[in-house]
CSV table of N, CA, C and O in Angstrom, one decimal:
chain,number,residue,atom,x,y,z
A,12,UNK,N,-1.3,-33.4,-1.0
A,12,UNK,CA,-2.1,-32.7,0.7
A,12,UNK,C,-2.2,-30.9,-0.2
A,12,UNK,O,-1.6,-31.0,-1.1
A,13,UNK,N,-3.6,-30.8,0.3
A,13,UNK,CA,-4.5,-29.6,0.3
A,13,UNK,C,-3.8,-28.3,0.5
A,13,UNK,O,-3.2,-27.9,1.3
A,14,UNK,N,-3.6,-27.5,-0.7
A,14,UNK,CA,-2.8,-26.2,-1.0
A,14,UNK,C,-3.6,-25.4,-0.6
A,14,UNK,O,-4.9,-24.7,-0.6
A,15,UNK,N,-3.8,-24.1,1.1
A,15,UNK,CA,-4.8,-23.1,1.8
A,15,UNK,C,-4.8,-22.3,0.3
A,15,UNK,O,-3.5,-21.9,-0.4
A,16,UNK,N,-6.1,-21.6,0.1
A,16,UNK,CA,-5.7,-20.6,-0.3
A,16,UNK,C,-4.9,-18.8,0.4
A,16,UNK,O,-4.9,-19.0,1.7
A,17,UNK,N,-4.2,-19.1,-0.3
A,17,UNK,CA,-3.4,-18.0,0.3
A,17,UNK,C,-3.6,-16.0,-0.4
A,17,UNK,O,-4.4,-15.5,-1.8
A,18,UNK,N,-3.2,-14.8,0.8
A,18,UNK,CA,-3.6,-13.5,-0.1
A,18,UNK,C,-2.1,-13.0,-0.3
A,18,UNK,O,-1.5,-13.4,0.5
A,19,UNK,N,-2.1,-13.3,-1.3
A,19,UNK,CA,-0.6,-11.9,-2.2
A,19,UNK,C,-0.1,-11.6,-0.9
A,19,UNK,O,-0.7,-10.9,-0.9
A,20,UNK,N,1.2,-11.1,-0.8
A,20,UNK,CA,2.1,-10.5,-0.4
A,20,UNK,C,1.4,-8.9,-0.6
A,20,UNK,O,1.2,-8.1,0.1
A,21,UNK,N,1.2,-8.8,-1.6
A,21,UNK,CA,1.8,-7.3,-2.3
A,21,UNK,C,0.0,-6.7,-2.3
A,21,UNK,O,-0.4,-5.2,-1.8
A,22,UNK,N,-0.8,-7.6,-2.1
A,22,UNK,CA,-2.0,-7.4,-1.7
A,22,UNK,C,-2.6,-7.1,-0.3
A,22,UNK,O,-2.9,-6.2,0.0
A,23,UNK,N,-2.0,-7.8,0.3
A,23,UNK,CA,-1.5,-7.2,1.5
A,23,UNK,C,-1.0,-6.2,2.5
A,23,UNK,O,-1.4,-5.8,2.9
A,24,UNK,N,0.2,-5.6,2.2
A,24,UNK,CA,0.5,-4.2,1.9
A,24,UNK,C,-0.1,-3.3,1.4
A,24,UNK,O,-0.5,-2.5,1.4
A,25,UNK,N,-0.9,-3.7,-0.1
A,25,UNK,CA,-1.3,-2.7,-0.3
A,25,UNK,C,-2.6,-2.3,0.2
A,25,UNK,O,-3.6,-1.4,0.5
A,26,UNK,N,-3.7,-3.7,0.7
A,26,UNK,CA,-4.5,-3.0,1.8
A,26,UNK,C,-4.1,-2.3,2.9
A,26,UNK,O,-5.1,-1.8,3.8
A,27,UNK,N,-3.1,-2.5,3.7
A,27,UNK,CA,-2.2,-1.8,4.8
A,27,UNK,C,-2.3,-0.6,5.0
A,27,UNK,O,-3.1,0.5,5.7
A,28,UNK,N,-1.2,0.0,2.9
A,28,UNK,CA,-1.8,0.7,3.1
A,28,UNK,C,-3.2,2.0,3.3
A,28,UNK,O,-3.7,2.8,3.2
A,29,UNK,N,-3.8,1.0,2.3
A,29,UNK,CA,-5.5,1.7,2.4
A,29,UNK,C,-6.1,1.6,4.0
A,29,UNK,O,-6.6,2.9,4.2
A,30,UNK,N,-5.4,1.2,4.6
A,30,UNK,CA,-6.0,0.8,5.9
A,30,UNK,C,-5.5,1.7,6.6
A,30,UNK,O,-6.3,2.8,7.7
A,31,UNK,N,-4.3,1.9,7.0
A,31,UNK,CA,-3.7,3.3,7.0
A,31,UNK,C,-4.6,4.9,6.6
A,31,UNK,O,-4.8,5.8,7.4
A,32,UNK,N,-4.4,5.0,5.0
A,32,UNK,CA,-4.9,5.9,4.6
A,32,UNK,C,-6.7,6.5,5.4
A,32,UNK,O,-6.8,7.4,5.7
A,33,UNK,N,-7.1,5.2,5.6
A,33,UNK,CA,-8.7,5.7,6.1
A,33,UNK,C,-8.8,5.8,7.6
A,33,UNK,O,-9.1,6.9,7.7
A,34,UNK,N,-7.6,5.6,7.7
A,34,UNK,CA,-8.1,5.4,9.8
A,34,UNK,C,-7.0,6.8,10.0
A,34,UNK,O,-7.3,7.6,11.1
A,35,UNK,N,-5.9,7.5,9.3
A,35,UNK,CA,-5.5,8.8,9.0
A,35,UNK,C,-6.0,10.1,8.2
A,35,UNK,O,-5.5,11.4,8.1
A,36,UNK,N,-7.2,9.4,7.8
A,36,UNK,CA,-7.5,10.3,7.1
A,36,UNK,C,-7.0,11.5,6.3
A,36,UNK,O,-6.5,12.7,6.1
A,37,UNK,N,-6.2,10.7,5.7
A,37,UNK,CA,-6.0,11.2,4.3
A,37,UNK,C,-6.0,11.4,3.2
A,37,UNK,O,-6.8,10.0,2.7
A,38,UNK,N,-5.6,12.1,2.0
A,38,UNK,CA,-6.8,11.8,0.8
A,38,UNK,C,-5.8,11.2,0.0
A,38,UNK,O,-5.1,10.8,0.2
A,39,UNK,N,-6.4,10.7,-1.0
A,39,UNK,CA,-5.8,10.0,-2.7
A,39,UNK,C,-4.7,11.3,-3.1
A,39,UNK,O,-3.4,10.5,-3.0
A,40,UNK,N,-4.5,12.6,-3.1
A,40,UNK,CA,-4.0,13.1,-3.4
A,40,UNK,C,-2.8,13.5,-2.7
A,40,UNK,O,-1.7,12.7,-2.8
A,41,UNK,N,-2.8,13.4,-1.1
A,41,UNK,CA,-1.9,13.5,-0.1
A,41,UNK,C,-1.1,12.0,-0.5
A,41,UNK,O,0.3,12.2,0.1
A,42,UNK,N,-1.7,10.8,-0.4
A,42,UNK,CA,-1.1,9.8,-0.8
A,42,UNK,C,-0.5,9.4,-1.5
A,42,UNK,O,0.7,8.7,-1.6
A,43,UNK,N,-1.3,9.6,-2.9
A,43,UNK,CA,-0.1,9.6,-4.6
A,43,UNK,C,1.0,10.7,-4.5
A,43,UNK,O,2.3,10.0,-4.5
A,44,UNK,N,0.8,11.6,-3.2
A,44,UNK,CA,2.3,12.6,-2.8
A,44,UNK,C,3.8,12.0,-2.1
A,44,UNK,O,4.4,11.7,-2.5
A,45,UNK,N,3.2,11.1,-1.1
A,45,UNK,CA,3.7,10.0,-0.4
A,45,UNK,C,4.2,9.2,-1.0
A,45,UNK,O,5.6,8.7,-0.5
A,46,UNK,N,3.8,8.2,-2.4
A,46,UNK,CA,4.1,7.4,-2.6
A,46,UNK,C,4.5,7.7,-3.8
A,46,UNK,O,5.5,7.5,-4.6
A,47,UNK,N,4.4,9.2,-4.5
A,47,UNK,CA,5.4,9.8,-5.1
A,47,UNK,C,5.0,9.0,-6.4
A,47,UNK,O,5.5,9.3,-7.7
A,48,UNK,N,3.4,9.1,-6.4
A,48,UNK,CA,2.6,8.3,-8.3
A,48,UNK,C,1.1,9.7,-8.3
A,48,UNK,O,1.5,10.3,-7.4
A,49,UNK,N,0.8,8.9,-9.4
A,49,UNK,CA,-0.1,9.6,-9.6
A,49,UNK,C,-1.4,9.0,-8.8
A,49,UNK,O,-1.7,8.2,-8.9
A,50,UNK,N,-2.3,9.8,-9.3
A,50,UNK,CA,-3.9,9.5,-8.4
A,50,UNK,C,-4.1,8.4,-9.0
A,50,UNK,O,-4.9,7.0,-8.4
A,51,UNK,N,-4.1,8.9,-10.0
A,51,UNK,CA,-4.8,7.7,-11.0
A,51,UNK,C,-4.1,5.9,-11.0
A,51,UNK,O,-4.4,4.9,-10.7
A,52,UNK,N,-2.9,6.2,-10.7
A,52,UNK,CA,-1.9,5.2,-10.2
A,52,UNK,C,-2.6,4.3,-8.9
A,52,UNK,O,-2.4,2.7,-8.9
A,53,UNK,N,-2.7,4.9,-7.9
A,53,UNK,CA,-3.6,4.3,-6.8
A,53,UNK,C,-4.5,3.4,-7.0
A,53,UNK,O,-5.1,2.2,-6.7
A,54,UNK,N,-5.7,3.7,-7.9
A,54,UNK,CA,-6.6,3.7,-8.4
A,54,UNK,C,-6.4,1.9,-9.3
A,54,UNK,O,-7.2,1.3,-9.4
A,55,UNK,N,-5.3,2.1,-9.6
A,55,UNK,CA,-4.9,0.8,-10.5
A,55,UNK,C,-4.0,0.0,-9.7
A,55,UNK,O,-4.7,-1.3,-10.0
A,56,UNK,N,-3.7,0.3,-8.5
A,56,UNK,CA,-3.5,-1.2,-7.7
A,56,UNK,C,-4.3,-1.5,-6.7
A,56,UNK,O,-3.9,-2.0,-6.8
A,57,UNK,N,-5.8,-0.6,-6.7
A,57,UNK,CA,-6.8,-0.8,-6.5
A,57,UNK,C,-7.0,-2.1,-7.4
A,57,UNK,O,-7.5,-2.8,-6.2
A,58,UNK,N,-6.9,-1.6,-8.6
A,58,UNK,CA,-7.5,-3.0,-9.6
A,58,UNK,C,-6.5,-3.9,-9.3
A,58,UNK,O,-7.1,-6.0,-9.3
A,59,UNK,N,-5.4,-4.1,-9.1
A,59,UNK,CA,-4.5,-4.9,-8.6
A,59,UNK,C,-3.2,-4.4,-8.7
A,59,UNK,O,-2.4,-3.5,-9.2
A,60,UNK,N,-2.6,-4.4,-7.4
A,60,UNK,CA,-0.9,-4.1,-7.2
A,60,UNK,C,-0.4,-5.0,-7.2
A,60,UNK,O,0.6,-4.7,-6.6
A,61,UNK,N,-0.4,-5.8,-8.2
A,61,UNK,CA,0.7,-6.4,-8.6
A,61,UNK,C,2.3,-5.9,-9.0
A,61,UNK,O,3.5,-6.0,-9.2
A,62,UNK,N,1.6,-4.5,-9.4
A,62,UNK,CA,2.8,-3.5,-10.1
A,62,UNK,C,3.5,-2.6,-9.0
A,62,UNK,O,4.1,-2.2,-9.7
A,63,UNK,N,3.5,-2.6,-8.0
A,63,UNK,CA,3.3,-1.2,-6.8
A,63,UNK,C,4.9,-1.8,-6.7
A,63,UNK,O,5.4,-3.2,-6.9
A,64,UNK,N,6.2,-1.1,-6.5
A,64,UNK,CA,7.3,-1.7,-5.8
A,64,UNK,C,7.3,-1.4,-4.6
A,64,UNK,O,7.2,-0.4,-3.9
A,65,UNK,N,8.7,-1.7,-4.7
A,65,UNK,CA,9.0,-2.0,-3.3
A,65,UNK,C,9.4,-0.6,-3.0
A,65,UNK,O,9.6,0.2,-2.0
A,66,UNK,N,10.3,0.4,-4.5
A,66,UNK,CA,10.8,1.7,-4.5
A,66,UNK,C,9.1,2.8,-3.9
A,66,UNK,O,9.7,3.5,-2.9
A,67,UNK,N,7.9,2.4,-4.0
A,67,UNK,CA,6.6,3.5,-3.5
A,67,UNK,C,6.5,2.4,-2.1
A,67,UNK,O,6.4,4.0,-2.1
A,68,UNK,N,6.7,2.0,-1.9
A,68,UNK,CA,6.2,1.7,-0.4
A,68,UNK,C,7.5,2.0,0.6
A,68,UNK,O,7.4,2.8,1.4
A,69,UNK,N,8.7,1.7,-0.1
A,69,UNK,CA,9.6,2.8,0.5
A,69,UNK,C,9.4,4.2,0.8
A,69,UNK,O,9.7,5.1,1.9
A,70,UNK,N,8.8,5.0,-0.4
A,70,UNK,CA,8.5,6.9,-0.5
A,70,UNK,C,8.2,6.3,0.8
A,70,UNK,O,7.8,7.5,1.8
A,71,UNK,N,6.4,5.5,0.8
A,71,UNK,CA,5.2,5.6,1.7
A,71,UNK,C,5.7,5.4,2.6
A,71,UNK,O,5.9,6.6,3.9
A,72,UNK,N,6.3,4.5,3.2
A,72,UNK,CA,6.5,4.4,4.8
A,72,UNK,C,8.0,5.8,5.1
A,72,UNK,O,8.1,5.9,6.5
A,73,UNK,N,8.9,5.8,4.0
A,73,UNK,CA,9.3,7.2,5.0
A,73,UNK,C,9.1,8.5,4.7
A,73,UNK,O,9.3,9.0,5.8
A,74,UNK,N,8.0,8.7,4.2
A,74,UNK,CA,7.6,10.1,3.9
A,74,UNK,C,6.2,10.3,5.8
A,74,UNK,O,5.8,11.3,6.0
A,75,UNK,N,6.1,8.6,5.9
A,75,UNK,CA,5.2,8.8,7.2
A,75,UNK,C,5.7,8.0,8.6
A,75,UNK,O,5.5,7.8,9.4
A,76,UNK,N,7.3,7.9,8.6
A,76,UNK,CA,8.2,7.3,9.9
A,76,UNK,C,7.9,6.3,9.8
A,76,UNK,O,7.3,6.5,11.6
A,77,UNK,N,7.6,5.5,8.5
A,77,UNK,CA,7.3,4.1,9.3
A,77,UNK,C,8.4,2.6,8.9
A,77,UNK,O,9.1,3.5,8.0
A,78,UNK,N,8.5,1.9,9.3
A,78,UNK,CA,8.9,0.4,9.4
A,78,UNK,C,7.8,-0.1,9.3
A,78,UNK,O,7.2,-0.3,9.1
A,79,UNK,N,8.0,-1.0,8.1
A,79,UNK,CA,7.0,-1.6,7.5
A,79,UNK,C,6.7,-3.1,8.0
A,79,UNK,O,5.8,-3.0,8.0
A,80,UNK,N,7.5,-3.1,9.5
A,80,UNK,CA,7.1,-4.0,10.7
A,80,UNK,C,5.7,-3.2,10.9
A,80,UNK,O,4.1,-3.7,11.7
A,81,UNK,N,6.0,-1.8,11.2
A,81,UNK,CA,4.6,-0.9,11.6
A,81,UNK,C,3.4,-1.2,11.1
A,81,UNK,O,2.4,-1.2,11.4
A,82,UNK,N,3.2,-1.2,9.7
A,82,UNK,CA,2.4,-0.5,8.6
A,82,UNK,C,1.8,-2.7,8.9
A,82,UNK,O,0.6,-2.6,8.6
A,83,UNK,N,2.7,-3.7,8.3
A,83,UNK,CA,2.0,-4.9,8.9
A,83,UNK,C,1.5,-5.2,10.3
A,83,UNK,O,0.3,-6.6,10.1
A,84,UNK,N,1.7,-4.4,10.7
A,84,UNK,CA,0.6,-4.6,13.0
A,84,UNK,C,-0.3,-3.5,12.6
A,84,UNK,O,-0.8,-4.5,13.4
A,85,UNK,N,-0.7,-3.4,11.7
A,85,UNK,CA,-1.9,-1.9,11.8
A,85,UNK,C,-2.9,-3.7,11.4
A,85,UNK,O,-2.7,-4.6,10.9
């Protein structure tokens, strides 16, 4: 049976965060503050989001009064 190519969960979540940032007109510095990371870390996540932690995702969700389901529904 042939395996279909899939998009990894961390990549989906990071794309949703960047999409939310774009539609919400949030700067990189604001997003970095929401996630409690440096702006440079956002650029690292753009290259590969493998190192994004659940803590950083949770910080983002908490600061924006969102649930994970809300983010994934974007």
